[in-house]
Amino acid sequence: SQQGEEDPQALSIQEGENATMNCSYKTSINNLQWYRQNSGRGLVHLILIRSNEREKHSGRLRVTLDTSKKSSSLLITASRAADTASYFCATTQNSGGSNYKLTFGKGTLLTVNP
Amino acid sequence: DAGVTQSPTHLIKTRGQQVTLRCSPKSGHDTVSWYQQALGQGPQFIFQYYEEEERQRGNFPDRFSGHQFPNYSSELNVNALLLGDSALYLCASSGTAGYTFGSGTRLTVV
């Protein structure tokens, strides 16, 4: 079953605008990661935020985590046409040393129009 | 430095047949996980292999089985294929930090 739910399911913006995607999850987590997927191919790791962190930056990416609301957001600033892809959040659960899997949401399809 | 390599890229099989997918992990990674991604959905965890043993398994039937070899490469086997097994199968390797995904194998069952 899916742990996370991304919102919105689809987002269309113009090049240069900012894109914000949200993710909600159900259980307590060790960390939350964001991935990008182009055209149904492999996933590319973007950024990881640990459960004791609130905000993290990497280049044009900014991720926030609110564990009290069980939610995260991914902000892409100054978007480019090349940012067009599906974006997924994935969590690892905080259930001791025996849970290694990533649990993904259904993803947000971002389209950046030139 | 080669990333995760999966083969084949695409595969078409008939219902009831068996299929084997292969994965070579990124250099330095010793753990391999397999995911199934249906169209329009997020990836679903199938199982993870570490030290040639299945360490954790997701909610998939016994028709799905795997193997890890001493060189850390891995195979995913699916028996008695169903139409619903059509999906992108992703392999991810990991070591001490983070996951690296392969480009996947697109399996179509007809």
Coordinates of C-alpha atoms in Angstrom, one line a residue:
Chain A
S1 CA 0.0 0.0 0.0
Q2 CA 1.1 3.6 -0.6
Q3 CA 2.4 5.4 2.4
G4 CA 2.5 8.9 0.9
E5 CA 0.2 10.9 -1.1
E6 CA 1.5 13.7 -3.4
D7 CA -0.5 16.8 -4.1
P8 CA -1.3 17.9 -6.7
Q9 CA -1.4 14.9 -9.0
A10 CA -0.5 17.2 -11.9
L11 CA 1.0 20.6 -12.1
S12 CA 1.6 22.8 -15.2
I13 CA 3.6 26.0 -15.0
Q14 CA 5.6 28.3 -17.2
E15 CA 9.4 28.3 -17.4
G16 CA 10.9 30.5 -14.7
E17 CA 8.0 30.0 -12.3
N18 CA 8.3 28.1 -9.0
A19 CA 6.8 24.7 -8.5
T20 CA 5.6 23.4 -5.2
M21 CA 4.6 19.8 -4.6
N22 CA 3.3 18.4 -1.3
C23 CA 3.5 15.0 0.2
S24 CA 1.6 13.5 3.2
Y25 CA 2.4 10.3 4.9
K26 CA 0.7 8.1 7.6
T27 CA 3.3 6.6 10.0
S28 CA 6.3 7.9 11.8
I29 CA 9.4 8.0 9.6
N30 CA 13.2 7.8 9.7
N31 CA 13.6 10.0 6.7
L32 CA 11.8 11.3 3.6
Q33 CA 13.3 11.4 0.2
W34 CA 12.2 13.0 -3.1
Y35 CA 12.9 11.4 -6.5
R36 CA 12.4 12.5 -10.1
Q37 CA 11.3 10.1 -12.9
N38 CA 11.5 11.0 -16.5
S39 CA 9.1 9.3 -18.9
G40 CA 8.5 6.1 -16.8
R41 CA 12.2 5.3 -16.6
G42 CA 14.5 5.1 -13.6
L43 CA 14.2 7.2 -10.5
V44 CA 16.8 9.9 -9.7
H45 CA 17.4 10.7 -6.1
L46 CA 17.0 14.5 -5.4
I47 CA 17.2 15.1 -1.7
L48 CA 16.8 13.4 1.6
I49 CA 15.6 15.0 4.8
R50 CA 15.8 13.2 8.2
S51 CA 13.0 13.2 10.7
N52 CA 14.9 15.6 13.0
E53 CA 15.4 18.2 10.2
R54 CA 12.9 20.8 9.2
E55 CA 14.3 22.2 6.0
K56 CA 17.0 21.4 3.5
H57 CA 18.3 23.0 0.3
S58 CA 20.1 21.7 -2.7
G59 CA 20.6 24.0 -5.6
R60 CA 17.2 25.1 -6.8
L61 CA 15.5 22.6 -4.5
R62 CA 14.1 23.3 -1.1
V63 CA 12.4 20.6 1.0
T64 CA 10.5 21.1 4.2
L65 CA 9.3 18.5 6.7
D66 CA 6.6 18.9 9.3
T67 CA 6.5 15.7 11.3
S68 CA 3.6 17.0 13.5
K69 CA 1.5 17.2 10.3
K70 CA 3.2 14.2 8.6
S71 CA 3.8 16.3 5.5
S72 CA 6.6 17.5 3.3
S73 CA 6.9 19.9 0.5
L74 CA 9.3 20.2 -2.4
L75 CA 9.9 23.6 -4.0
I76 CA 11.7 23.9 -7.3
T77 CA 12.6 27.5 -8.0
A78 CA 13.1 29.1 -11.4
S79 CA 11.8 26.0 -13.2
R80 CA 13.2 24.9 -16.6
A81 CA 11.6 22.8 -19.3
A82 CA 14.1 20.1 -18.3
D83 CA 12.4 19.9 -14.9
T84 CA 9.4 18.3 -16.6
A85 CA 9.0 14.9 -14.9
S86 CA 7.1 13.0 -12.3
Y87 CA 8.2 13.6 -8.7
F88 CA 7.7 11.1 -5.9
C89 CA 8.2 11.3 -2.2
A90 CA 9.4 8.1 -0.4
T91 CA 9.7 7.4 3.2
T92 CA 11.6 4.9 5.4
Q93 CA 9.6 4.0 8.5
N94 CA 10.8 4.3 12.0
S95 CA 10.1 0.7 13.1
G96 CA 13.4 -0.5 14.5
G97 CA 16.3 -2.0 12.6
S98 CA 14.2 -4.4 10.4
N99 CA 12.5 -2.0 8.0
Y100 CA 14.6 -1.2 5.0
K101 CA 12.0 -0.5 2.2
L102 CA 11.1 2.8 0.6
T103 CA 7.4 3.5 0.6
F104 CA 6.4 5.7 -2.3
G105 CA 3.5 8.0 -3.0
K106 CA 1.7 8.1 -6.3
G107 CA 3.6 11.1 -7.6
T108 CA 3.1 14.6 -9.1
L109 CA 3.4 15.0 -12.8
L110 CA 5.1 18.4 -13.4
T111 CA 5.0 20.0 -16.8
V112 CA 7.1 23.1 -17.4
N113 CA 6.1 24.9 -20.5
P114 CA 8.8 26.9 -22.4
Chain B
D1 CA 31.6 4.6 -12.3
A2 CA 28.7 2.5 -13.6
G3 CA 25.4 2.9 -11.9
V4 CA 22.8 0.2 -11.6
T5 CA 22.4 -1.9 -14.8
Q6 CA 19.2 -3.8 -15.5
S7 CA 18.5 -6.2 -18.3
P8 CA 16.6 -6.6 -20.5
T9 CA 15.2 -3.1 -21.2
H10 CA 11.9 -4.4 -22.6
L11 CA 10.3 -7.8 -22.5
I12 CA 7.0 -9.3 -23.8
K13 CA 5.7 -12.5 -22.3
T14 CA 2.6 -14.6 -22.6
R15 CA 0.3 -15.3 -19.6
G16 CA 1.5 -18.4 -17.7
Q17 CA 5.1 -18.0 -18.7
Q18 CA 8.0 -17.4 -16.4
V19 CA 10.4 -14.4 -16.6
T20 CA 13.8 -13.6 -15.1
L21 CA 15.0 -10.0 -14.8
R22 CA 18.6 -9.1 -13.9
C23 CA 20.3 -6.3 -12.0
S24 CA 23.9 -5.4 -11.4
P25 CA 24.3 -3.0 -8.5
K26 CA 26.4 0.2 -8.4
S27 CA 30.0 -0.4 -7.6
G28 CA 30.5 -0.5 -3.8
H29 CA 26.8 -1.3 -3.1
D30 CA 26.0 -4.7 -1.4
T31 CA 22.2 -4.5 -1.1
V32 CA 19.7 -4.8 -3.9
S33 CA 16.0 -4.0 -3.7
W34 CA 13.3 -4.7 -6.4
Y35 CA 10.2 -2.5 -7.0
Q36 CA 7.2 -2.9 -9.3
Q37 CA 5.7 0.2 -10.8
A38 CA 2.3 0.0 -12.5
L39 CA 1.4 2.7 -15.0
G40 CA 0.5 5.9 -13.2
Q41 CA 1.4 4.6 -9.8
G42 CA 4.4 4.9 -7.5
P43 CA 6.8 2.0 -7.1
Q44 CA 5.8 -0.8 -4.8
F45 CA 8.5 -2.7 -2.8
I46 CA 8.8 -6.4 -3.7
F47 CA 11.9 -7.5 -1.7
Q48 CA 15.4 -6.7 -0.6
Y49 CA 18.5 -8.9 -0.7
Y50 CA 21.6 -8.5 1.5
E51 CA 24.4 -11.1 1.9
E52 CA 22.6 -13.4 -0.5
E53 CA 19.5 -13.6 1.7
E54 CA 16.1 -12.1 1.4
R55 CA 16.1 -9.5 4.2
Q56 CA 12.6 -8.0 3.8
R57 CA 9.6 -8.7 1.6
G58 CA 6.7 -6.6 0.5
N59 CA 3.1 -7.7 -0.1
F60 CA 3.7 -9.9 -3.2
P61 CA 2.8 -13.5 -3.8
D62 CA 5.2 -16.4 -3.8
R63 CA 5.2 -16.3 -7.6
F64 CA 7.8 -13.5 -7.1
S65 CA 11.1 -14.8 -6.0
G66 CA 14.7 -13.6 -6.2
H67 CA 18.3 -14.4 -5.7
Q68 CA 21.5 -12.5 -4.9
F69 CA 24.8 -13.7 -6.1
P70 CA 28.2 -13.4 -4.4
N71 CA 29.1 -10.5 -6.6
Y72 CA 26.0 -8.7 -5.3
S73 CA 24.1 -8.9 -8.6
S74 CA 20.5 -10.1 -8.4
E75 CA 17.7 -11.7 -10.3
L76 CA 13.9 -11.3 -10.0
N77 CA 11.9 -14.3 -11.1
V78 CA 8.2 -14.2 -11.7
N79 CA 6.3 -17.5 -12.4
A80 CA 2.9 -18.1 -13.9
L81 CA 2.7 -14.5 -15.3
L82 CA -0.6 -12.7 -15.1
L83 CA -1.8 -9.7 -17.2
G84 CA -1.6 -7.7 -14.0
D85 CA 2.2 -8.3 -13.7
S86 CA 2.7 -5.9 -16.6
A87 CA 4.7 -3.1 -15.2
L88 CA 8.1 -1.4 -14.9
Y89 CA 10.4 -3.3 -12.7
L90 CA 13.0 -1.2 -11.0
C91 CA 16.1 -2.4 -9.2
A92 CA 17.8 -0.2 -6.6
S93 CA 21.1 -0.8 -4.9
S94 CA 22.3 0.7 -1.7
G95 CA 25.4 0.7 0.5
T96 CA 26.1 3.0 3.4
A97 CA 24.3 6.0 2.0
G98 CA 21.3 6.3 -0.3
Y99 CA 19.7 4.4 -3.1
T100 CA 20.6 4.3 -6.8
F101 CA 17.9 3.1 -9.2
G102 CA 18.4 1.5 -12.5
S103 CA 16.4 2.4 -15.6
G104 CA 14.1 -0.5 -15.2
T105 CA 12.7 -3.4 -17.2
R106 CA 9.4 -2.8 -18.9
L107 CA 7.5 -6.1 -18.8
T108 CA 4.4 -6.6 -20.9
V109 CA 2.3 -9.7 -20.4
V110 CA -0.1 -10.5 -23.2

